[in-house]
Short mmCIF file of C-alpha atoms in Angstrom, two decimals:
data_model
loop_
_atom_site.label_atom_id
_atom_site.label_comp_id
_atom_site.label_asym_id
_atom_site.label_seq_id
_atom_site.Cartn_x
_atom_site.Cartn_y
_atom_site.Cartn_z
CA UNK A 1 167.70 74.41 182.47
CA UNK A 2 171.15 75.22 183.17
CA UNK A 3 173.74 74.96 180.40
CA UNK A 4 177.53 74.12 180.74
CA UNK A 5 179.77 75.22 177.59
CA UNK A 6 183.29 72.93 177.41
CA UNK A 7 185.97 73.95 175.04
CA UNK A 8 188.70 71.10 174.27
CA UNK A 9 190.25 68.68 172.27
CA UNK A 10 188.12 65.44 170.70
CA UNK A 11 190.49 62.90 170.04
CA UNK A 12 190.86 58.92 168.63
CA UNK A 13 191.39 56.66 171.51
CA UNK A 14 193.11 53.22 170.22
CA UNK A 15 193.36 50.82 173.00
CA UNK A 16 195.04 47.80 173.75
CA UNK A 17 192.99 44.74 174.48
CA UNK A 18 193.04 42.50 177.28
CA UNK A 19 195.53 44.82 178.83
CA UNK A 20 198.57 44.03 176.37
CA UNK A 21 201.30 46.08 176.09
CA UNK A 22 201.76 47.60 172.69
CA UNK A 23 204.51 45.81 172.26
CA UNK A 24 202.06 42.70 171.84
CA UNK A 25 198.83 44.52 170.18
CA UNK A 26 197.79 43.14 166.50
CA UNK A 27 194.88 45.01 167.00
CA UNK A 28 193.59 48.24 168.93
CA UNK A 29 189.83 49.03 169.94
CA UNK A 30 188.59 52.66 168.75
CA UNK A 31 186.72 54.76 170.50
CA UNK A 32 186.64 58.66 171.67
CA UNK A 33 187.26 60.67 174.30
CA UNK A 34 189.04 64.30 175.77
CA UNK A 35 188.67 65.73 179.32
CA UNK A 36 186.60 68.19 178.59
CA UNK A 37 184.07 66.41 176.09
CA UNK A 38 184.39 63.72 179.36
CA UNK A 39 183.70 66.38 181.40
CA UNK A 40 180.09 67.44 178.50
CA UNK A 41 179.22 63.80 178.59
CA UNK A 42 179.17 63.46 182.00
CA UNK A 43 176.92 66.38 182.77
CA UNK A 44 174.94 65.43 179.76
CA UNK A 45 174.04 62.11 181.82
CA UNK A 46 172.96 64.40 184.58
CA UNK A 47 170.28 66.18 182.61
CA UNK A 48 172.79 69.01 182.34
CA UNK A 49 172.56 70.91 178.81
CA UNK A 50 176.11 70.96 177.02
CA UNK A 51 177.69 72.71 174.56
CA UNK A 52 181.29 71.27 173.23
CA UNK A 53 183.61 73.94 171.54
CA UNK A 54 186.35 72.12 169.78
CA UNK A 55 187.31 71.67 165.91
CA UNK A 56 187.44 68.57 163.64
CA UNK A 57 188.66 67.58 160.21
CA UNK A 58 186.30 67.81 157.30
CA UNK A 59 186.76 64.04 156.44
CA UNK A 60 185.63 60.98 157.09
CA UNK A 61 186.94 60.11 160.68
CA UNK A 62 186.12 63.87 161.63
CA UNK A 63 182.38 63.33 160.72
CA UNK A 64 182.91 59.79 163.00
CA UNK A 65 183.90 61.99 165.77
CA UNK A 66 180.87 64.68 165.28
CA UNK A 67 178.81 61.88 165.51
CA UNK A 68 179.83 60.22 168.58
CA UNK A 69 179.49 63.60 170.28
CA UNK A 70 175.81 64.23 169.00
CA UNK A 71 175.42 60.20 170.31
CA UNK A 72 176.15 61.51 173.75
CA UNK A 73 173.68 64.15 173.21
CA UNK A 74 176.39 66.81 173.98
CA UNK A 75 175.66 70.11 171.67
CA UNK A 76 177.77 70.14 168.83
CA UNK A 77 176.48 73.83 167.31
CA UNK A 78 179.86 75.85 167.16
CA UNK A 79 181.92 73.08 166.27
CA UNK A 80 184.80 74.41 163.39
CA UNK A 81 185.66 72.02 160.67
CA UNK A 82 189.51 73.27 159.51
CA UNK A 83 193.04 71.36 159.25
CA UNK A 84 193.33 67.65 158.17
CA UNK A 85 193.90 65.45 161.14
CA UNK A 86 192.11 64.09 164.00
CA UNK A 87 194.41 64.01 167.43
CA UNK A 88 194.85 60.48 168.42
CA UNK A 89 196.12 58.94 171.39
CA UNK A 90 197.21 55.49 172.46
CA UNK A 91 196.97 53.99 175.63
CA UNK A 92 198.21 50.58 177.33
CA UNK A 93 196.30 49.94 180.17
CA UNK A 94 198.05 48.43 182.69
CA UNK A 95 197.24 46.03 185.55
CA UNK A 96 198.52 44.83 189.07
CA UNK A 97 201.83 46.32 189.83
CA UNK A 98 201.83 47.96 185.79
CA UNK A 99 201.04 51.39 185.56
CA UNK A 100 199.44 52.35 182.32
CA UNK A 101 201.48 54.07 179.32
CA UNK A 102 199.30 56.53 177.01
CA UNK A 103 201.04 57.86 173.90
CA UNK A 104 200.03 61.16 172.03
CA UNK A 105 199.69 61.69 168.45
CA UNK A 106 198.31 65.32 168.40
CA UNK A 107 200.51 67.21 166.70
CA UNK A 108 199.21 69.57 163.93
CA UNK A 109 195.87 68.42 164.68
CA UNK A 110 192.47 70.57 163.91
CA UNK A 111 192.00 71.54 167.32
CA UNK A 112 195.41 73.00 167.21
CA UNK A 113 194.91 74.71 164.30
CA UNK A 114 192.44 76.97 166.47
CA UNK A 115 193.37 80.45 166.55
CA UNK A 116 191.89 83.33 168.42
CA UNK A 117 189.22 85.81 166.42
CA UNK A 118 187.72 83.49 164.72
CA UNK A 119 185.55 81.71 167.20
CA UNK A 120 182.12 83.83 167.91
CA UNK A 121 182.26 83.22 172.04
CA UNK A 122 179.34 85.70 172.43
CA UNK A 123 176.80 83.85 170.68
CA UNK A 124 177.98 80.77 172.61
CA UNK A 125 178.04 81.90 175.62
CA UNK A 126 174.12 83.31 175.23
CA UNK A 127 171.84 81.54 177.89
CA UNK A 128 175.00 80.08 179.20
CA UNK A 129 175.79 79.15 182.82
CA UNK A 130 179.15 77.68 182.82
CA UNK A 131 182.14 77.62 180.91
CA UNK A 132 184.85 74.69 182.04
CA UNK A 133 188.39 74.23 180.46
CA UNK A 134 191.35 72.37 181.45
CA UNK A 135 195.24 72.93 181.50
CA UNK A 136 195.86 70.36 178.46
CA UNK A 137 194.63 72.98 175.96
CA UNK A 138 197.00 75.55 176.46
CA UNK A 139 199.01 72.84 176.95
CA UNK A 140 199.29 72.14 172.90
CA UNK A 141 199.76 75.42 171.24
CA UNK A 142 200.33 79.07 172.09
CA UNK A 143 197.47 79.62 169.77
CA UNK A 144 195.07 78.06 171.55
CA UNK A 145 196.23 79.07 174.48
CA UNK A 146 195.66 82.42 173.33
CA UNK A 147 192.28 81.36 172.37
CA UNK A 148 191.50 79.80 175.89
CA UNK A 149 192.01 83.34 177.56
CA UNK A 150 190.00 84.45 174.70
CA UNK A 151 186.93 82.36 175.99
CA UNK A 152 187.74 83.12 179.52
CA UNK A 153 187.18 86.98 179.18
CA UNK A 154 184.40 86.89 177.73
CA UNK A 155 182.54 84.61 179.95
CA UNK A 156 183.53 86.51 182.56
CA UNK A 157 182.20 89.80 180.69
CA UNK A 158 178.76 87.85 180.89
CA UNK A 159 178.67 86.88 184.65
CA UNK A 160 179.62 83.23 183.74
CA UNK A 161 180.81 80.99 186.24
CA UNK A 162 184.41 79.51 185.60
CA UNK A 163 185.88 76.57 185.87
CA UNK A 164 189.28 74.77 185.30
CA UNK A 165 191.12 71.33 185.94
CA UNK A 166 194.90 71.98 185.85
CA UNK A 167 195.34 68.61 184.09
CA UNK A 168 198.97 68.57 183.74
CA UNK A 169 200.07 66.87 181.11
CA UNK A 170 204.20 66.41 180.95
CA UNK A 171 204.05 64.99 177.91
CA UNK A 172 202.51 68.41 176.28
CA UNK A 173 203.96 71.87 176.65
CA UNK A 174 206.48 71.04 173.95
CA UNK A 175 205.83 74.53 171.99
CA UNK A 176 208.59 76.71 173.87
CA UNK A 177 206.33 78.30 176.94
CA UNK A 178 206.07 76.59 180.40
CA UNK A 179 202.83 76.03 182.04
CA UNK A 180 204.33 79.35 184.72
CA UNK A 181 204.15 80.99 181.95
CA UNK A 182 200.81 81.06 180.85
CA UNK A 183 198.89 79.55 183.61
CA UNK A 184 198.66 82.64 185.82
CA UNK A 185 197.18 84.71 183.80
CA UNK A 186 194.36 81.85 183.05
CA UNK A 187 193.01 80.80 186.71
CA UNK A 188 193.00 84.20 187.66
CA UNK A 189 190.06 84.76 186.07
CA UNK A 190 188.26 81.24 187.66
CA UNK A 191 185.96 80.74 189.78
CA UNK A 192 186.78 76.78 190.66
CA UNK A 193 189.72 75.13 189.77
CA UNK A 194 190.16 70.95 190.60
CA UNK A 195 193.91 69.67 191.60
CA UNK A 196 196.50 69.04 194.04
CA UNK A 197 198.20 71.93 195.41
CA UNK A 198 201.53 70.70 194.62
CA UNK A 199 200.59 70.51 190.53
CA UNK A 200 198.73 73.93 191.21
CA UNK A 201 202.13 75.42 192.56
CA UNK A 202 203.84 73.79 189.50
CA UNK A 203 201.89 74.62 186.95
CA UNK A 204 201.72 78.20 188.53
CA UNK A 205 205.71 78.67 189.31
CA UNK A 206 204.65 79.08 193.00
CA UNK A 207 206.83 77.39 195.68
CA UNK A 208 205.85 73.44 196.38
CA UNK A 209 203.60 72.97 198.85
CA UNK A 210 203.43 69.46 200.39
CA UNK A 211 199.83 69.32 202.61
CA UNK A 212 198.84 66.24 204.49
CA UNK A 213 195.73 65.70 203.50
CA UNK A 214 194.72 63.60 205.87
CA UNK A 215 195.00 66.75 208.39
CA UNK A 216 191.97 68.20 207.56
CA UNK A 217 192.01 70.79 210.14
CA UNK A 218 195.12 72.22 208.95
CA UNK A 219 194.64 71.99 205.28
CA UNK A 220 193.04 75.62 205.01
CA UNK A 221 195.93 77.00 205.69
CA UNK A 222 197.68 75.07 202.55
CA UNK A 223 194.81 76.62 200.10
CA UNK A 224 195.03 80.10 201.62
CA UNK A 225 198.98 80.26 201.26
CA UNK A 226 197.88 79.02 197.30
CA UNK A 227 194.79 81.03 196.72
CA UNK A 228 195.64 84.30 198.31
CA UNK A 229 197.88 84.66 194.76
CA UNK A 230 194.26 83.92 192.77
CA UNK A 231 191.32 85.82 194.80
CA UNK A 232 189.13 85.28 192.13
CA UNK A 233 188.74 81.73 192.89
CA UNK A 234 185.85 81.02 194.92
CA UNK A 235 186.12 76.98 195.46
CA UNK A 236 189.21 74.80 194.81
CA UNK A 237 189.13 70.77 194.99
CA UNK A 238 191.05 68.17 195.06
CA UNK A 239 190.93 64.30 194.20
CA UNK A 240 192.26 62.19 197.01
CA UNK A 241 193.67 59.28 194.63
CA UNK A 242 195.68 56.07 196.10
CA UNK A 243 197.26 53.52 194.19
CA UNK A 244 197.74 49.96 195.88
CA UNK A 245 198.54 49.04 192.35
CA UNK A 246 196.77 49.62 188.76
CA UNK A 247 193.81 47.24 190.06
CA UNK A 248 193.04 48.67 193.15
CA UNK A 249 193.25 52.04 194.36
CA UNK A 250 191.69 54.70 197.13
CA UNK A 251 189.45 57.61 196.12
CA UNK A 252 187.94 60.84 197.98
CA UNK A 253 188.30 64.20 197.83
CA UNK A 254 188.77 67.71 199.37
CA UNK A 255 186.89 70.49 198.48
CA UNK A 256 187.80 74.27 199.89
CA UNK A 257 185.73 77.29 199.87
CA UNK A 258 188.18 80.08 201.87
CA UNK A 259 186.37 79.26 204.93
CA UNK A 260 185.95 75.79 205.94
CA UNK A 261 187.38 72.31 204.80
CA UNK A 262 184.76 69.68 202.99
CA UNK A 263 186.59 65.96 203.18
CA UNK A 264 184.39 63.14 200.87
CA UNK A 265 185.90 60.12 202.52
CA UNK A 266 187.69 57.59 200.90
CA UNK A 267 186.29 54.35 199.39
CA UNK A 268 187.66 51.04 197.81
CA UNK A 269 187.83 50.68 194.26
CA UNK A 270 188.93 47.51 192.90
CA UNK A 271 189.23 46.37 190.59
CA UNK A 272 189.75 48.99 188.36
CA UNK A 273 188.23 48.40 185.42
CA UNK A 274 189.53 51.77 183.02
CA UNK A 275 191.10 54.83 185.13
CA UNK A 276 190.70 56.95 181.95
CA UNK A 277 188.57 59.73 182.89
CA UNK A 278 188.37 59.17 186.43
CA UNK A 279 189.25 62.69 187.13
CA UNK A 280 187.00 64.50 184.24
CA UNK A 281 183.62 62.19 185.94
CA UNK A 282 184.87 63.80 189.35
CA UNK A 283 185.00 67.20 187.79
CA UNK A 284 181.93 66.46 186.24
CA UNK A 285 180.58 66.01 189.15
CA UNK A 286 181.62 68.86 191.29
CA UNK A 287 180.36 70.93 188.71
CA UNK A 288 176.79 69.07 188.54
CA UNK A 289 176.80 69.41 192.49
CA UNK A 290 177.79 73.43 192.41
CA UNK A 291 174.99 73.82 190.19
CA UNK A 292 172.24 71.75 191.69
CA UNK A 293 173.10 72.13 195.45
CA UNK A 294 175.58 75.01 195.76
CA UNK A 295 175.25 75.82 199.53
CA UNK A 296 175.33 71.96 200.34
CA UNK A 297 179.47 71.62 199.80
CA UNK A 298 179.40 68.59 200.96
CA UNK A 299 177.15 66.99 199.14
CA UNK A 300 178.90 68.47 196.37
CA UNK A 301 182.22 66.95 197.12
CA UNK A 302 180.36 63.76 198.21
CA UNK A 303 178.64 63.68 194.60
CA UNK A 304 182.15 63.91 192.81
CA UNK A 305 183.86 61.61 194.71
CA UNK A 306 181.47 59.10 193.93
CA UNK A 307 180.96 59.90 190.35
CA UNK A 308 185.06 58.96 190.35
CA UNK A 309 184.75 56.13 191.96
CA UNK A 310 181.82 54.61 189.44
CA UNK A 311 183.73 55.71 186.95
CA UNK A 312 186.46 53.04 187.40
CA UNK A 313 184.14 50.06 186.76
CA UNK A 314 183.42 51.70 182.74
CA UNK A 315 185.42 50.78 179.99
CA UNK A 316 186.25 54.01 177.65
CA UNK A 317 186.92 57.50 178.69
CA UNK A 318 183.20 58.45 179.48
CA UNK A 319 181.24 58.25 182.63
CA UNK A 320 178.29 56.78 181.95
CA UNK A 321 176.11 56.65 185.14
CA UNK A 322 173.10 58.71 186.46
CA UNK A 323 172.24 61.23 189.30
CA UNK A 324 170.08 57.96 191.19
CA UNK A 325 173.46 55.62 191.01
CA UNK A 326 175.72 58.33 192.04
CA UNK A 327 173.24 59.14 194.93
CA UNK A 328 172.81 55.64 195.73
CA UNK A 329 176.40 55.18 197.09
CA UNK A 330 176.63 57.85 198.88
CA UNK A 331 173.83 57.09 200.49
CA UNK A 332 175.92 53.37 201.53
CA UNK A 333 174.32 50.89 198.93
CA UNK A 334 177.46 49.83 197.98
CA UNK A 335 176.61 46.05 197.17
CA UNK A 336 176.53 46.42 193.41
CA UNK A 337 173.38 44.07 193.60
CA UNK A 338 171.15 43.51 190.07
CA UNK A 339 168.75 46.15 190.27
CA UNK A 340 165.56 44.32 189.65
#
């Protein structure tokens, strides 16, 4: 069985209910989440082994937190116990013509007490396939930034496959470096990376590049201008999100493999029931596809797009559906009828 290591932040989700604004919350609903534990559970649905690399408090809402990730049946072997916090963040979900607001309260948290050295990547990496990260984690300190290249060496040392979503976040980055700074040196060690070229040029310091997507014939050339500054990278995606509104939007994707253009075409979701880890599912996804089918690109991209799509209709940050309902709309069953 293939196994997929992850290496990010477990946080405290606190919701508003009934889509109130927090102005108008007495009361918020708890539950978990993180792109790249998002990213474990997801391929953990898929009969994907997992391993989650993150750290926790040693109290009471840290052991709440280990649970929930050994409840998802995500491997929880490495995990470090240090610091005294749990990251938390808050989120307003929004509705019609209301975007929604999400707050973070992740500052001196145990994951960001992380620092490199002390983190025994070989022995995690053993039997491994995959490692996956995003651009939130260097995103909080520069010592787990440091850490993150840490992790990315060595799987590379071992022949493990790489894999990133750039995940900007402008709310983090708030330690003195900019994302130019230390992204570079990151993805050039990748083997996939998921996002838009314009955030990939941004995060990157590499001058904007504005594709039409909808050309497909012509977006190679709007990769290669990218990638030529990352050879290393084998495949990069990206999700083809539009919003009518917070209720309703459009979703495909674009996947790119420096020699031919894979489009997943765009379907109707509405309404949307949590957008929360919309893009983790699809990068969940791509990665379940790469592994199962990777000389069928686009089934792969057909597989993630989908997996975004269902994710919309599931309340919380997880995606919570299977291979067979995945499968079954692409395949056009897209009736939602009671399976009986």
């Amino acid at each position: 069985m293939k196994k997929v290591v992850t290496f990010g932040e477990i946080m405290l989700r606190l919701s508003t209910e009934r889509h109130l604004r927090f102005s108008q919350a007495n009361s918020f609903l708890a539950t978990y989440g993180g792109s790249e534990f998002n990213v474990a559970v997801s391929l953990s649905n898929f009969d994907i082994s997992t391993e989650f690399i993150t750290s926790i408090p040693d109290s009471e809402l840290g052991i709440r937190a280990l649970e929930e990730i050994r409840k998802k049946n995500v491997g929880a072997n490495f995990i470090q116990k240090k610091g005294n916090r749990l990251g938390v963040y808050y989120l307003e979900t929004g509705a019609s013509s209301r975007a929604s607001n999400v707050l973070y309260d992740r500052e001196a948290s145990s994951f960001t007490s992380l620092t490199t050295g002390e983190i025994d990547w070989n022995s995690i990496f053993k039997n491994a396939d995959w490692f996956h990260w995003s651009g939130i984690s260097p995103g909080v300190s520069s010592e787990v930034s440091a850490l993150c290249l840490e992790a990315i060496k060595v799987a590379k040392s071992l022949g493990i496959s790489v894999s990133c979503d750039l995940n900007y976040r402008s709310k983090l980055w708030k330690y003195g470096k900019k994302p130019s700074e230390i992204m570079p040196e990151l993805l050039k060690h990748c083997d996939l990376i998921l996002g838009d070229l314009d955030t990939a040029c941004l995060m990157t310091g590499l001058e904007k590049i504005n594709p039409d997507y909808s050309q497909a014939n012509i977006l190679s050339e709007a990769y290669d201008s990218f990638l030529q500054h990352f050879p290393n990278i084998k495949v990069m995606a990206t999700t083809l999100r539009y919003s009518l509104n917070a209720s309703h939007q459009k979703i495909g994707g674009v996947l790119y493999d420096k020699n031919k253009v894979y489009v997943a075409s765009l379907r109707e979701v509405v309404p949307v029931v949590d957008r929360v880890g919309s893009g983790d599912a699809f990068m969940g996804g791509l990665i379940y596809g790469l592994i199962k089918q990777p000389d069928n690109l686009q089934y792969v991209i057909d597989f993630a797009a989908a997996t975004c799509c269902l994710k919309h209709s599931i309340p919380g940050d997880y995606n919570l559906v299977s291979v067979s309902e995945v499968e079954k709309l692409i395949s056009g069953n897209e009736a939602a009828l009671v399976a009986r």
